[in-house]
Tab-separated table of C-alpha atoms in Angstrom:
chain	number	residue	atom	x	y	z
A	253	MET	CA	21.248	-69.480	-11.674
A	254	THR	CA	23.929	-72.111	-11.726
A	255	SER	CA	26.283	-70.867	-14.443
A	256	THR	CA	28.936	-68.265	-13.779
A	257	ILE	CA	28.158	-64.825	-15.137
A	258	PRO	CA	30.740	-62.060	-15.112
A	259	SER	CA	30.342	-58.785	-13.364
A	260	THR	CA	29.553	-55.608	-15.290
A	261	THR	CA	29.637	-51.845	-14.995
A	262	HIS	CA	27.214	-51.223	-17.890
A	263	ALA	CA	23.896	-49.793	-16.723
A	264	LEU	CA	20.655	-48.688	-18.353
A	265	LYS	CA	18.983	-45.725	-16.651
A	266	GLU	CA	15.213	-45.943	-16.216
A	267	TRP	CA	12.496	-44.588	-13.921
A	268	GLN	CA	12.585	-46.321	-10.548
A	269	VAL	CA	8.912	-47.322	-10.870
A	270	ALA	CA	9.617	-49.029	-14.233
A	271	ILE	CA	12.564	-50.930	-12.759
A	272	GLN	CA	10.339	-52.015	-9.894
A	273	ALA	CA	7.825	-53.330	-12.471
A	274	LEU	CA	10.615	-55.300	-14.181
A	275	GLU	CA	11.863	-56.660	-10.833
A	276	THR	CA	8.393	-57.896	-9.864
A	277	GLY	CA	7.528	-59.362	-13.273
A	278	ALA	CA	4.767	-56.809	-13.930
A	279	GLN	CA	6.388	-56.094	-17.292
A	280	VAL	CA	9.167	-57.437	-19.516
A	281	LEU	CA	9.549	-54.459	-21.819
A	282	LEU	CA	10.779	-50.898	-21.856
A	283	LEU	CA	9.815	-48.192	-24.327
A	284	ARG	CA	12.711	-45.890	-25.227
A	285	LYS	CA	13.295	-42.811	-27.332
A	286	GLY	CA	16.470	-41.924	-25.517
A	287	GLY	CA	17.628	-38.939	-23.552
A	288	ILE	CA	18.666	-35.511	-24.725
A	289	ARG	CA	22.353	-36.380	-24.347
A	290	GLU	CA	22.374	-39.661	-26.313
A	291	THR	CA	25.449	-40.443	-28.370
A	292	GLY	CA	24.790	-39.198	-31.902
A	293	GLY	CA	21.514	-37.609	-30.778
A	294	LYS	CA	19.459	-40.811	-30.966
A	295	PHE	CA	18.859	-43.957	-28.976
A	296	THR	CA	20.961	-47.046	-29.619
A	297	VAL	CA	21.385	-50.232	-27.625
A	298	GLU	CA	24.982	-50.174	-26.429
A	299	HIS	CA	24.979	-53.377	-24.348
A	300	GLU	CA	22.868	-56.535	-24.141
A	301	ARG	CA	23.666	-57.357	-20.491
A	302	VAL	CA	22.923	-54.354	-18.273
A	303	LEU	CA	22.416	-53.359	-14.685
A	304	LEU	CA	19.144	-51.521	-14.103
A	305	TYR	CA	19.914	-48.072	-12.656
A	306	PRO	CA	16.877	-46.370	-11.067
A	307	THR	CA	16.227	-42.672	-11.647
A	308	TYR	CA	13.695	-40.519	-9.823
A	309	GLU	CA	13.786	-36.948	-11.083
A	310	HIS	CA	11.562	-37.170	-14.183
A	311	GLN	CA	8.999	-39.701	-12.947
A	312	GLN	CA	5.490	-38.271	-13.203
A	313	PRO	CA	2.424	-39.989	-11.743
A	314	ARG	CA	0.195	-38.683	-14.562
A	315	PHE	CA	2.223	-40.747	-17.045
A	316	LEU	CA	1.621	-43.992	-15.147
A	317	LYS	CA	-1.406	-46.241	-14.919
A	318	PRO	CA	-3.286	-45.646	-11.620
A	319	GLU	CA	-1.931	-48.753	-9.890
A	320	TYR	CA	1.638	-47.426	-10.407
A	321	ALA	CA	1.140	-43.674	-10.037
A	322	ASP	CA	1.215	-43.743	-6.229
A	323	ARG	CA	4.619	-45.467	-6.270
A	324	VAL	CA	6.369	-42.318	-7.500
A	325	GLU	CA	8.452	-40.569	-4.870
A	326	PRO	CA	8.386	-36.794	-5.509
A	327	VAL	CA	11.850	-35.251	-5.639
A	328	ALA	CA	13.246	-31.785	-6.191
A	329	SER	CA	14.578	-30.822	-9.599
A	330	GLY	CA	18.207	-31.814	-9.954
A	331	TRP	CA	17.861	-34.252	-7.063
A	332	HIS	CA	20.017	-37.304	-6.843
A	333	PRO	CA	20.444	-39.706	-3.941
A	334	GLU	CA	23.701	-40.070	-2.042
A	335	THR	CA	23.508	-43.815	-2.695
A	336	VAL	CA	21.719	-45.754	-5.420
A	337	ARG	CA	20.258	-49.225	-4.904
A	338	ILE	CA	21.074	-51.620	-7.745
A	339	GLY	CA	18.819	-54.622	-7.266
A	340	SER	CA	18.650	-56.184	-10.709
A	341	TRP	CA	20.135	-56.667	-14.132
A	342	ALA	CA	18.708	-57.732	-17.472
A	343	MET	CA	19.518	-59.307	-20.794
A	344	ILE	CA	18.009	-57.327	-23.647
A	345	THR	CA	16.728	-60.232	-25.710
A	346	GLU	CA	14.945	-58.417	-28.537
A	347	ILE	CA	14.665	-54.902	-29.922
A	348	PHE	CA	11.870	-53.537	-32.102
A	349	GLN	CA	11.444	-50.117	-33.676
A	350	VAL	CA	7.868	-48.846	-33.801
A	351	THR	CA	6.456	-45.690	-35.360
A	352	ASN	CA	2.796	-46.722	-35.599
A	353	ALA	CA	0.726	-45.311	-32.703
A	354	GLU	CA	-1.854	-48.130	-32.945
A	355	ARG	CA	0.794	-50.809	-32.551
A	356	VAL	CA	2.153	-49.070	-29.484
A	357	ALA	CA	-1.392	-48.706	-28.090
A	358	ASP	CA	-1.880	-52.453	-28.553
A	359	LEU	CA	1.026	-53.004	-26.137
A	360	SER	CA	-0.956	-51.423	-23.280
A	361	LEU	CA	-1.390	-54.714	-21.396
A	362	TYR	CA	2.374	-55.179	-21.260
A	363	HIS	CA	3.593	-51.963	-19.603
A	364	ILE	CA	2.880	-49.441	-16.824
A	365	TRP	CA	2.574	-46.199	-18.826
A	366	THR	CA	-0.540	-44.259	-19.834
A	367	ALA	CA	-1.691	-43.540	-23.375
A	368	GLU	CA	-0.724	-39.890	-22.752
A	369	PHE	CA	2.878	-40.907	-22.044
A	370	ILE	CA	3.018	-43.064	-25.180
A	371	ALA	CA	1.614	-40.252	-27.343
A	372	ASP	CA	4.162	-37.866	-25.824
A	373	ARG	CA	7.024	-40.279	-26.566
A	374	LEU	CA	5.898	-40.753	-30.162
A	375	LYS	CA	5.655	-36.972	-30.732
A	376	TRP	CA	9.107	-36.232	-29.296
A	377	LYS	CA	11.642	-36.465	-32.146
A	378	PRO	CA	8.895	-37.725	-34.485
A	379	SER	CA	11.352	-38.774	-37.190
A	380	GLN	CA	12.870	-41.322	-34.798
A	381	PRO	CA	11.164	-44.607	-33.872
A	382	LEU	CA	10.109	-45.702	-30.416
A	383	TYR	CA	12.237	-48.646	-29.333
A	384	VAL	CA	10.586	-51.617	-27.660
A	385	LEU	CA	13.196	-53.457	-25.607
A	386	LEU	CA	12.350	-56.922	-24.295
A	387	LEU	CA	14.234	-57.673	-21.102
A	388	ARG	CA	14.892	-60.909	-19.249
A	389	THR	CA	15.273	-59.498	-15.744
A	390	TYR	CA	17.215	-61.041	-12.851
A	391	ARG	CA	17.121	-59.918	-9.214
A	392	LEU	CA	20.406	-59.804	-7.369
A	393	ASN	CA	20.299	-61.894	-4.189
A	394	GLN	CA	22.182	-59.074	-2.473
A	395	PRO	CA	21.131	-55.659	-3.803
A	396	GLN	CA	24.107	-53.319	-3.975
A	397	LEU	CA	24.200	-49.768	-2.642
A	398	ILE	CA	26.599	-47.688	-4.692
A	399	ASN	CA	27.692	-44.136	-4.127
A	400	TYR	CA	26.212	-41.607	-6.503
A	401	SER	CA	28.715	-40.048	-8.905
A	402	PRO	CA	28.235	-36.915	-11.039
A	403	THR	CA	29.304	-39.107	-13.992
A	404	TYR	CA	25.908	-40.851	-13.682
A	405	SER	CA	23.895	-37.660	-14.186
A	406	GLY	CA	22.268	-36.277	-17.299
A	407	CYS	CA	19.494	-37.230	-19.704
A	408	ARG	CA	21.048	-40.282	-21.291
A	409	SER	CA	20.215	-43.951	-21.290
A	410	TRP	CA	23.617	-45.545	-20.704
A	411	ILE	CA	26.204	-45.135	-17.981
A	412	ASP	CA	29.162	-47.119	-16.731
A	413	LEU	CA	29.360	-47.518	-12.977
A	414	LEU	CA	32.671	-46.796	-11.294
A	415	THR	CA	32.674	-50.242	-9.656
A	416	PRO	CA	31.578	-53.502	-11.309
A	417	ILE	CA	28.695	-55.473	-9.808
A	418	ASP	CA	28.804	-59.264	-9.685
A	419	LEU	CA	25.849	-60.848	-11.506
A	420	ASN	CA	26.239	-64.321	-9.996
A	421	ASP	CA	23.711	-65.609	-7.484
A	422	SER	CA	20.840	-63.803	-9.166
A	423	GLN	CA	17.362	-65.159	-9.739
A	424	VAL	CA	15.310	-64.867	-12.905
A	425	VAL	CA	12.115	-62.890	-12.291
A	426	VAL	CA	9.773	-64.478	-14.853
A	427	SER	CA	9.820	-68.208	-15.616
A	428	ASP	CA	11.048	-69.425	-19.003
A	429	ARG	CA	7.506	-70.420	-19.985
A	430	GLU	CA	5.897	-67.124	-18.958
A	431	TYR	CA	8.647	-65.088	-20.598
A	432	ALA	CA	8.269	-67.029	-23.870
A	433	LEU	CA	4.483	-66.469	-23.806
A	434	GLN	CA	4.805	-62.727	-23.241
A	435	ILE	CA	7.495	-62.384	-25.898
A	436	GLU	CA	5.364	-64.274	-28.407
A	437	ARG	CA	2.393	-61.963	-27.748
A	438	ILE	CA	4.485	-58.796	-27.914
A	439	ARG	CA	6.220	-59.984	-31.078
A	440	ALA	CA	2.804	-60.588	-32.678
A	441	ILE	CA	1.874	-56.959	-31.971
A	442	VAL	CA	5.055	-55.181	-33.073
A	443	GLY	CA	6.156	-57.570	-35.832
A	444	SER	CA	9.163	-59.807	-36.142
């Protein structure tokens, strides 16, 4: 990237395997219902430009397509690393709310999760929609290792890191053309 982008402390927590899929271009979307400790009890998008903060504790191989299931590192309950690798950030370019199970099933080509995981997400807090977030992901040229802080814990989507991370010198993961094609296809499935 040639333009100057500020640093940020805003981070979106997500399974490490999903962040890896974003960082490699295997997907450009996330499906969110939100954590138990969300502000106001439901998911909202608090920031458009976010660091991608990997989590490990709740990843389950059975909720991932076979080619991703073996990438899960088993960890003990309550586990957190001493340091966390921040290797990417994203612009959330579009947000859709979906309640229709068939529409979500039609997104299968565009994400790493199993039908069982999707059904589970739709059933949890059934009165609330599933959010489809479309992310333009950028890899940091120099991944940052940050110290874990207890302020980062808990079942919630959003955290603010104690130290800002510079977003300059990052590289877009998916080309403009490929991103536009995927967005167009996803938009056709979930509606505009």
